[in-house]
Structures are given as structure tokens and as C-alpha cells.
Amino acid sequence: GQNIDQPTEMTATEGAIVQINCTYQTSGFNGLFWYQQHAGEAPTFLSYNVLDGLEEKGRFSSFLSRSKGYSYLLLKELQMKDSASYLCAVRDAAAGNKLTFGGGTRVLVKP
Amino acid sequence: DAGITQSPRHKVTETGTPVTLRCHQTENHRYMYWYRQDPGHGLRLIHYSYGVKDTDKGEVSDGYSVSRSKTEDFLLTLESATSSQTSVYFCAISEIMDIQETQYFGPGTRLLVL
């Protein structure tokens, strides 16, 4: 099976930076996804990492280290609208390439 | 949103009744998924499809069946709904280009089983 861990909740100030960590254990790693989900809405895709390193998309960046089973999502220049849950998900080739999601990290941005 | 719609968006039903949820996509994607999302459990895969008439089970498939008779539609059926199946159900598709994969979710269906 898989084990995906991410913090339950984080609080940060508008304009600041927040880093959301995700650690995973899998026997056939084949990609890691980050999603944003506002309350009552569907998850929206943020990033996909399959190779080690940093992927940057505007204010959001995602990092992957396959050897450490570790990823983080970095949110810069935080805005109030960034208050949401952030979901880490891992694809496992040893499990039919299905996605397994972590429980999500709720980020609260304060003025 | 990759042209994904779900119907109905909200449904209230009684225990023991059959329920079918529909996922429709307009962009000819091969892979389609059904998830449920519950507090304390996150998103969990129910069933998925990798082509017409090709489906497989996810981690919480008991009590659910699926069908995919054409590319654009993926149906999820609760044969006899139970209160434990009260949840928010999301459909998703995968778009794959080279090594980049993107999974898009539909708007969700809120199901209440009384």
C-alpha cells in the first residue's frame, strides 16, 4: 500500500510564503500531483512532478526528491484567495498506476 | 475544466434505492475515474476506466459498479444505496502529453442517502 503524509493545517500571512510538505512511501513511484481545493468545490490541478527538481508556475512551485520520497508545494506572495486545501497525490505503477491522495493541508491566509 | 460535466449535481435518496451518477466528457479522453471525498478520508478511488468497456476497481469499490459503453460517458451505479455512501462524488479524466500528465476533476455530485 501507500502512505502519504502532509500537515493538516497551516496558517500564513498575506504576502508571505508558505511551504507545504508531502512525504510518501510507494513501491513503484510514477508521478506526484498537487491540487488546490476551495471549500465546496472540485480540486483543481496545480502541478505534476515525475522527475527530481523544481517546477515553477507563477507564484506556485513544486519540488520532488524521489530518493527521499518527498515533495513540497511552495506558495509565494500569498493572497487571501489562496486560502484552500492543498492535496498531494501519488501515482504508483505497482498499484496499476492508480492515484492515492493524502488527507490534504488546509491553508488559512490572514490579512 | 476539460469539458467534464456531472449529473445530477445534488441528489437525496433513500436507503435501498438504486442510484446512477453520470460523468460526461467532450474531449475524447481515454482514462476516466470516479472518486468519493469524505471528511477525514480525503479523496478515494472507487473505479476507473482505461477505455470503452475497460474498467477496474479502486480502493473502495464495494457497493459500486460502473459502465462505459462509449468514450464520453462513465456511469457510476450504487445498486442499493446505504447511508455510508453519503458523500461527494467526483469524476476525473487524465490528459497525457509526453511525460506530462494532468488530471482534471468534474464539479462533483453531492449525494445524501437517508
PDB file of C-alpha atoms in Angstrom:
ATOM      1  CA  GLY A   1       0.000   0.000   0.000  1.00  0.00           C
ATOM      2  CA  GLN A   2       0.920   3.639   0.069  1.00  0.00           C
ATOM      3  CA  ASN A   3       1.338   6.114   2.878  1.00  0.00           C
ATOM      4  CA  ILE A   4       1.100   9.815   2.105  1.00  0.00           C
ATOM      5  CA  ASP A   5       1.613  12.366   4.853  1.00  0.00           C
ATOM      6  CA  GLN A   6       1.028  16.090   4.791  1.00  0.00           C
ATOM      7  CA  PRO A   7       0.281  18.538   7.599  1.00  0.00           C
ATOM      8  CA  THR A   8      -3.352  19.004   8.445  1.00  0.00           C
ATOM      9  CA  GLU A   9      -3.384  22.772   8.672  1.00  0.00           C
ATOM     10  CA  MET A  10      -1.130  25.795   8.195  1.00  0.00           C
ATOM     11  CA  THR A  11      -1.631  29.488   8.755  1.00  0.00           C
ATOM     12  CA  ALA A  12       0.258  32.270   6.998  1.00  0.00           C
ATOM     13  CA  THR A  13       0.049  35.999   6.435  1.00  0.00           C
ATOM     14  CA  GLU A  14      -0.954  37.700   3.203  1.00  0.00           C
ATOM     15  CA  GLY A  15       2.133  38.435   1.114  1.00  0.00           C
ATOM     16  CA  ALA A  16       4.227  35.783   2.839  1.00  0.00           C
ATOM     17  CA  ILE A  17       5.499  32.393   1.635  1.00  0.00           C
ATOM     18  CA  VAL A  18       4.215  29.013   2.752  1.00  0.00           C
ATOM     19  CA  GLN A  19       5.730  25.606   2.077  1.00  0.00           C
ATOM     20  CA  ILE A  20       3.525  22.521   2.260  1.00  0.00           C
ATOM     21  CA  ASN A  21       5.437  19.275   2.636  1.00  0.00           C
ATOM     22  CA  CYS A  22       4.334  15.857   1.444  1.00  0.00           C
ATOM     23  CA  THR A  23       6.129  12.601   2.195  1.00  0.00           C
ATOM     24  CA  TYR A  24       5.204   9.307   0.645  1.00  0.00           C
ATOM     25  CA  GLN A  25       6.104   5.638   0.627  1.00  0.00           C
ATOM     26  CA  THR A  26       5.460   3.705  -2.536  1.00  0.00           C
ATOM     27  CA  SER A  27       6.957   0.709  -4.282  1.00  0.00           C
ATOM     28  CA  GLY A  28       6.563   1.980  -7.849  1.00  0.00           C
ATOM     29  CA  PHE A  29       6.573   5.779  -7.873  1.00  0.00           C
ATOM     30  CA  ASN A  30       5.270   7.133 -11.161  1.00  0.00           C
ATOM     31  CA  GLY A  31       4.407  10.770 -10.561  1.00  0.00           C
ATOM     32  CA  LEU A  32       3.194  13.205  -7.920  1.00  0.00           C
ATOM     33  CA  PHE A  33       0.360  15.711  -8.239  1.00  0.00           C
ATOM     34  CA  TRP A  34      -0.641  18.803  -6.299  1.00  0.00           C
ATOM     35  CA  TYR A  35      -4.197  20.099  -6.305  1.00  0.00           C
ATOM     36  CA  GLN A  36      -5.943  23.107  -4.809  1.00  0.00           C
ATOM     37  CA  GLN A  37      -9.450  22.713  -3.474  1.00  0.00           C
ATOM     38  CA  HIS A  38     -11.619  25.526  -2.195  1.00  0.00           C
ATOM     39  CA  ALA A  39     -14.398  24.596   0.201  1.00  0.00           C
ATOM     40  CA  GLY A  40     -17.376  23.115  -1.613  1.00  0.00           C
ATOM     41  CA  GLU A  41     -15.594  22.995  -4.944  1.00  0.00           C
ATOM     42  CA  ALA A  42     -13.758  20.419  -7.059  1.00  0.00           C
ATOM     43  CA  PRO A  43      -9.987  20.013  -6.858  1.00  0.00           C
ATOM     44  CA  THR A  44      -8.099  21.985  -9.475  1.00  0.00           C
ATOM     45  CA  PHE A  45      -4.777  20.835 -10.891  1.00  0.00           C
ATOM     46  CA  LEU A  46      -1.673  22.765  -9.842  1.00  0.00           C
ATOM     47  CA  SER A  47       1.357  20.671 -10.752  1.00  0.00           C
ATOM     48  CA  TYR A  48       2.733  17.304 -11.779  1.00  0.00           C
ATOM     49  CA  ASN A  49       6.270  16.125 -10.969  1.00  0.00           C
ATOM     50  CA  VAL A  50       7.756  12.874 -12.209  1.00  0.00           C
ATOM     51  CA  LEU A  51      11.438  13.872 -12.288  1.00  0.00           C
ATOM     52  CA  ASP A  52      13.528  15.293  -9.448  1.00  0.00           C
ATOM     53  CA  GLY A  53      13.753  19.033  -9.161  1.00  0.00           C
ATOM     54  CA  LEU A  54      11.724  22.186  -9.025  1.00  0.00           C
ATOM     55  CA  GLU A  55       8.837  23.086 -11.312  1.00  0.00           C
ATOM     56  CA  GLU A  56       7.784  26.722 -11.215  1.00  0.00           C
ATOM     57  CA  LYS A  57       4.460  28.110 -12.361  1.00  0.00           C
ATOM     58  CA  GLY A  58       3.999  31.733 -11.430  1.00  0.00           C
ATOM     59  CA  ARG A  59       3.523  32.090  -7.681  1.00  0.00           C
ATOM     60  CA  PHE A  60       3.392  28.311  -7.186  1.00  0.00           C
ATOM     61  CA  SER A  61       6.359  25.928  -7.319  1.00  0.00           C
ATOM     62  CA  SER A  62       6.568  22.206  -6.678  1.00  0.00           C
ATOM     63  CA  PHE A  63       9.670  20.230  -5.770  1.00  0.00           C
ATOM     64  CA  LEU A  64      10.299  16.498  -5.897  1.00  0.00           C
ATOM     65  CA  SER A  65      13.007  14.244  -4.476  1.00  0.00           C
ATOM     66  CA  ARG A  66      12.285  10.644  -5.424  1.00  0.00           C
ATOM     67  CA  SER A  67      15.152   9.242  -3.354  1.00  0.00           C
ATOM     68  CA  LYS A  68      13.734  10.878  -0.224  1.00  0.00           C
ATOM     69  CA  GLY A  69      10.075  10.239  -1.003  1.00  0.00           C
ATOM     70  CA  TYR A  70       9.466  13.928  -0.538  1.00  0.00           C
ATOM     71  CA  SER A  71       7.751  16.800  -2.270  1.00  0.00           C
ATOM     72  CA  TYR A  72       6.775  20.311  -1.344  1.00  0.00           C
ATOM     73  CA  LEU A  73       4.458  22.935  -2.756  1.00  0.00           C
ATOM     74  CA  LEU A  74       5.654  26.493  -2.333  1.00  0.00           C
ATOM     75  CA  LEU A  75       3.153  29.327  -2.441  1.00  0.00           C
ATOM     76  CA  LYS A  76       4.702  32.774  -2.761  1.00  0.00           C
ATOM     77  CA  GLU A  77       3.202  36.244  -2.360  1.00  0.00           C
ATOM     78  CA  LEU A  78       0.205  34.758  -0.611  1.00  0.00           C
ATOM     79  CA  GLN A  79      -3.201  36.202  -1.397  1.00  0.00           C
ATOM     80  CA  MET A  80      -6.434  35.804   0.524  1.00  0.00           C
ATOM     81  CA  LYS A  81      -7.835  33.692  -2.319  1.00  0.00           C
ATOM     82  CA  ASP A  82      -5.085  31.123  -1.660  1.00  0.00           C
ATOM     83  CA  SER A  83      -6.959  30.035   1.461  1.00  0.00           C
ATOM     84  CA  ALA A  84      -7.891  26.482   0.488  1.00  0.00           C
ATOM     85  CA  SER A  85      -6.953  22.848   0.954  1.00  0.00           C
ATOM     86  CA  TYR A  86      -3.928  21.563  -0.927  1.00  0.00           C
ATOM     87  CA  LEU A  87      -3.898  17.900  -1.853  1.00  0.00           C
ATOM     88  CA  CYS A  88      -0.834  15.780  -2.568  1.00  0.00           C
ATOM     89  CA  ALA A  89      -1.397  12.642  -4.660  1.00  0.00           C
ATOM     90  CA  VAL A  90       0.985   9.906  -5.774  1.00  0.00           C
ATOM     91  CA  ARG A  91       0.736   7.545  -8.714  1.00  0.00           C
ATOM     92  CA  ASP A  92       2.063   4.036  -8.107  1.00  0.00           C
ATOM     93  CA  ALA A  93       2.966   1.854 -11.069  1.00  0.00           C
ATOM     94  CA  ALA A  94       2.939  -1.165  -8.748  1.00  0.00           C
ATOM     95  CA  ALA A  95      -0.730  -0.443  -7.995  1.00  0.00           C
ATOM     96  CA  GLY A  96      -1.980  -0.216 -11.543  1.00  0.00           C
ATOM     97  CA  ASN A  97      -0.952   3.438 -11.834  1.00  0.00           C
ATOM     98  CA  LYS A  98      -3.807   4.494  -9.616  1.00  0.00           C
ATOM     99  CA  LEU A  99      -3.646   7.760  -7.696  1.00  0.00           C
ATOM    100  CA  THR A 100      -3.613   7.809  -3.909  1.00  0.00           C
ATOM    101  CA  PHE A 101      -4.356  11.105  -2.180  1.00  0.00           C
ATOM    102  CA  GLY A 102      -3.100  12.470   1.082  1.00  0.00           C
ATOM    103  CA  GLY A 103      -5.594  13.930   3.515  1.00  0.00           C
ATOM    104  CA  GLY A 104      -4.908  17.477   2.365  1.00  0.00           C
ATOM    105  CA  THR A 105      -3.453  20.557   4.046  1.00  0.00           C
ATOM    106  CA  ARG A 106      -5.808  23.389   4.884  1.00  0.00           C
ATOM    107  CA  VAL A 107      -4.071  26.734   4.432  1.00  0.00           C
ATOM    108  CA  LEU A 108      -5.527  29.805   6.057  1.00  0.00           C
ATOM    109  CA  VAL A 109      -4.230  33.149   4.832  1.00  0.00           C
ATOM    110  CA  LYS A 110      -4.684  36.004   7.289  1.00  0.00           C
ATOM    111  CA  PRO A 111      -4.541  39.726   6.483  1.00  0.00           C
TER     112      PRO A 111
ATOM    113  CA  ASP B   1     -12.320  22.156 -16.774  1.00  0.00           C
ATOM    114  CA  ALA B   2     -11.535  19.850 -19.739  1.00  0.00           C
ATOM    115  CA  GLY B   3     -15.202  19.670 -20.677  1.00  0.00           C
ATOM    116  CA  ILE B   4     -16.312  17.468 -17.789  1.00  0.00           C
ATOM    117  CA  THR B   5     -19.864  17.561 -16.515  1.00  0.00           C
ATOM    118  CA  GLN B   6     -21.570  15.502 -13.853  1.00  0.00           C
ATOM    119  CA  SER B   7     -25.243  14.831 -13.331  1.00  0.00           C
ATOM    120  CA  PRO B   8     -27.072  15.178 -11.121  1.00  0.00           C
ATOM    121  CA  ARG B   9     -25.198  17.774  -9.092  1.00  0.00           C
ATOM    122  CA  HIS B  10     -27.239  17.065  -5.992  1.00  0.00           C
ATOM    123  CA  LYS B  11     -29.353  14.071  -5.028  1.00  0.00           C
ATOM    124  CA  VAL B  12     -31.242  12.896  -1.981  1.00  0.00           C
ATOM    125  CA  THR B  13     -32.339   9.281  -1.943  1.00  0.00           C
ATOM    126  CA  GLU B  14     -33.463   6.605   0.459  1.00  0.00           C
ATOM    127  CA  THR B  15     -31.596   3.581   1.702  1.00  0.00           C
ATOM    128  CA  GLY B  16     -32.043   0.603  -0.572  1.00  0.00           C
ATOM    129  CA  THR B  17     -32.776   2.513  -3.752  1.00  0.00           C
ATOM    130  CA  PRO B  18     -30.547   2.315  -6.842  1.00  0.00           C
ATOM    131  CA  VAL B  19     -28.717   5.457  -7.883  1.00  0.00           C
ATOM    132  CA  THR B  20     -26.778   6.220 -11.066  1.00  0.00           C
ATOM    133  CA  LEU B  21     -24.396   9.122 -11.429  1.00  0.00           C
ATOM    134  CA  ARG B  22     -23.230  10.231 -14.832  1.00  0.00           C
ATOM    135  CA  CYS B  23     -19.923  11.706 -15.910  1.00  0.00           C
ATOM    136  CA  HIS B  24     -19.695  13.177 -19.393  1.00  0.00           C
ATOM    137  CA  GLN B  25     -16.602  14.484 -21.179  1.00  0.00           C
ATOM    138  CA  THR B  26     -16.353  16.160 -24.543  1.00  0.00           C
ATOM    139  CA  GLU B  27     -12.646  15.782 -25.378  1.00  0.00           C
ATOM    140  CA  ASN B  28     -12.259  12.079 -26.106  1.00  0.00           C
ATOM    141  CA  HIS B  29     -10.029  11.270 -23.130  1.00  0.00           C
ATOM    142  CA  ARG B  30      -9.254   7.611 -22.663  1.00  0.00           C
ATOM    143  CA  TYR B  31      -8.890   7.490 -18.862  1.00  0.00           C
ATOM    144  CA  MET B  32     -11.795   8.324 -16.566  1.00  0.00           C
ATOM    145  CA  TYR B  33     -12.127   7.948 -12.790  1.00  0.00           C
ATOM    146  CA  TRP B  34     -14.706   8.026 -10.029  1.00  0.00           C
ATOM    147  CA  TYR B  35     -13.686   9.233  -6.551  1.00  0.00           C
ATOM    148  CA  ARG B  36     -15.538   9.892  -3.349  1.00  0.00           C
ATOM    149  CA  GLN B  37     -14.495  12.518  -0.835  1.00  0.00           C
ATOM    150  CA  ASP B  38     -15.353  12.326   2.835  1.00  0.00           C
ATOM    151  CA  PRO B  39     -14.138  14.278   5.869  1.00  0.00           C
ATOM    152  CA  GLY B  40     -11.199  12.511   7.467  1.00  0.00           C
ATOM    153  CA  HIS B  41     -10.595  10.281   4.436  1.00  0.00           C
ATOM    154  CA  GLY B  42      -9.699  12.603   1.621  1.00  0.00           C
ATOM    155  CA  LEU B  43     -10.269  11.523  -1.960  1.00  0.00           C
ATOM    156  CA  ARG B  44     -10.548   7.789  -2.546  1.00  0.00           C
ATOM    157  CA  LEU B  45     -10.704   5.987  -5.873  1.00  0.00           C
ATOM    158  CA  ILE B  46     -13.847   3.909  -6.455  1.00  0.00           C
ATOM    159  CA  HIS B  47     -13.436   2.682 -10.038  1.00  0.00           C
ATOM    160  CA  TYR B  48     -11.641   3.772 -13.137  1.00  0.00           C
ATOM    161  CA  SER B  49     -11.764   3.150 -16.877  1.00  0.00           C
ATOM    162  CA  TYR B  50      -8.991   2.969 -19.436  1.00  0.00           C
ATOM    163  CA  GLY B  51     -11.233   2.669 -22.460  1.00  0.00           C
ATOM    164  CA  VAL B  52     -14.670   1.686 -23.679  1.00  0.00           C
ATOM    165  CA  LYS B  53     -15.820  -1.388 -21.759  1.00  0.00           C
ATOM    166  CA  ASP B  54     -12.479  -1.478 -19.885  1.00  0.00           C
ATOM    167  CA  THR B  55     -12.844  -0.768 -16.189  1.00  0.00           C
ATOM    168  CA  ASP B  56     -11.095  -1.731 -12.966  1.00  0.00           C
ATOM    169  CA  LYS B  57     -11.633  -1.400  -9.234  1.00  0.00           C
ATOM    170  CA  GLY B  58     -10.167   1.202  -6.936  1.00  0.00           C
ATOM    171  CA  GLU B  59      -9.661   1.027  -3.196  1.00  0.00           C
ATOM    172  CA  VAL B  60     -13.337   1.479  -2.187  1.00  0.00           C
ATOM    173  CA  SER B  61     -15.272  -0.340  -4.904  1.00  0.00           C
ATOM    174  CA  ASP B  62     -17.611  -2.427  -2.714  1.00  0.00           C
ATOM    175  CA  GLY B  63     -21.243  -1.473  -3.299  1.00  0.00           C
ATOM    176  CA  TYR B  64     -20.474   0.304  -6.567  1.00  0.00           C
ATOM    177  CA  SER B  65     -20.468  -0.714 -10.216  1.00  0.00           C
ATOM    178  CA  VAL B  66     -19.503   1.224 -13.332  1.00  0.00           C
ATOM    179  CA  SER B  67     -20.087   1.101 -17.043  1.00  0.00           C
ATOM    180  CA  ARG B  68     -18.502   2.770 -20.013  1.00  0.00           C
ATOM    181  CA  SER B  69     -20.295   1.948 -23.249  1.00  0.00           C
ATOM    182  CA  LYS B  70     -18.939   4.989 -25.085  1.00  0.00           C
ATOM    183  CA  THR B  71     -15.863   7.152 -24.686  1.00  0.00           C
ATOM    184  CA  GLU B  72     -17.645  10.226 -23.429  1.00  0.00           C
ATOM    185  CA  ASP B  73     -19.759   8.693 -20.653  1.00  0.00           C
ATOM    186  CA  PHE B  74     -18.709   6.936 -17.456  1.00  0.00           C
ATOM    187  CA  LEU B  75     -21.569   5.842 -15.204  1.00  0.00           C
ATOM    188  CA  LEU B  76     -21.345   5.031 -11.504  1.00  0.00           C
ATOM    189  CA  THR B  77     -24.156   2.948 -10.016  1.00  0.00           C
ATOM    190  CA  LEU B  78     -24.994   2.320  -6.405  1.00  0.00           C
ATOM    191  CA  GLU B  79     -27.090  -0.839  -6.698  1.00  0.00           C
ATOM    192  CA  SER B  80     -28.712  -0.413  -3.284  1.00  0.00           C
ATOM    193  CA  ALA B  81     -27.717   2.846  -1.607  1.00  0.00           C
ATOM    194  CA  THR B  82     -26.659   2.851   2.033  1.00  0.00           C
ATOM    195  CA  SER B  83     -26.143   5.751   4.428  1.00  0.00           C
ATOM    196  CA  SER B  84     -22.383   5.099   4.343  1.00  0.00           C
ATOM    197  CA  GLN B  85     -22.454   6.096   0.685  1.00  0.00           C
ATOM    198  CA  THR B  86     -23.469   9.636   1.554  1.00  0.00           C
ATOM    199  CA  SER B  87     -20.573  11.576   0.096  1.00  0.00           C
ATOM    200  CA  VAL B  88     -19.370  13.944  -2.567  1.00  0.00           C
ATOM    201  CA  TYR B  89     -18.547  12.081  -5.772  1.00  0.00           C
ATOM    202  CA  PHE B  90     -16.043  13.433  -8.250  1.00  0.00           C
ATOM    203  CA  CYS B  91     -15.359  12.250 -11.760  1.00  0.00           C
ATOM    204  CA  ALA B  92     -11.938  12.899 -13.283  1.00  0.00           C
ATOM    205  CA  ILE B  93     -10.128  12.443 -16.584  1.00  0.00           C
ATOM    206  CA  SER B  94      -6.436  12.166 -17.423  1.00  0.00           C
ATOM    207  CA  GLU B  95      -4.841  14.176 -20.169  1.00  0.00           C
ATOM    208  CA  ILE B  96      -1.392  12.842 -21.088  1.00  0.00           C
ATOM    209  CA  MET B  97       1.094  14.681 -23.311  1.00  0.00           C
ATOM    210  CA  ASP B  98       4.633  13.264 -23.465  1.00  0.00           C
ATOM    211  CA  ILE B  99       5.586  12.738 -19.796  1.00  0.00           C
ATOM    212  CA  GLN B 100       3.259  15.448 -18.552  1.00  0.00           C
ATOM    213  CA  GLU B 101       0.012  14.194 -17.105  1.00  0.00           C
ATOM    214  CA  THR B 102      -2.837  16.340 -15.896  1.00  0.00           C
ATOM    215  CA  GLN B 103      -5.890  15.046 -14.086  1.00  0.00           C
ATOM    216  CA  TYR B 104      -8.961  17.246 -14.226  1.00  0.00           C
ATOM    217  CA  PHE B 105     -11.973  16.877 -11.974  1.00  0.00           C
ATOM    218  CA  GLY B 106     -15.630  17.422 -12.692  1.00  0.00           C
ATOM    219  CA  PRO B 107     -17.735  19.712 -10.473  1.00  0.00           C
ATOM    220  CA  GLY B 108     -18.897  16.915  -8.179  1.00  0.00           C
ATOM    221  CA  THR B 109     -22.184  15.329  -7.134  1.00  0.00           C
ATOM    222  CA  ARG B 110     -23.413  15.659  -3.553  1.00  0.00           C
ATOM    223  CA  LEU B 111     -25.328  12.529  -2.598  1.00  0.00           C
ATOM    224  CA  LEU B 112     -27.326  12.172   0.602  1.00  0.00           C
ATOM    225  CA  VAL B 113     -28.693   8.741   1.471  1.00  0.00           C
ATOM    226  CA  LEU B 114     -31.377   8.851   4.150  1.00  0.00           C
TER     227      LEU B 114
END
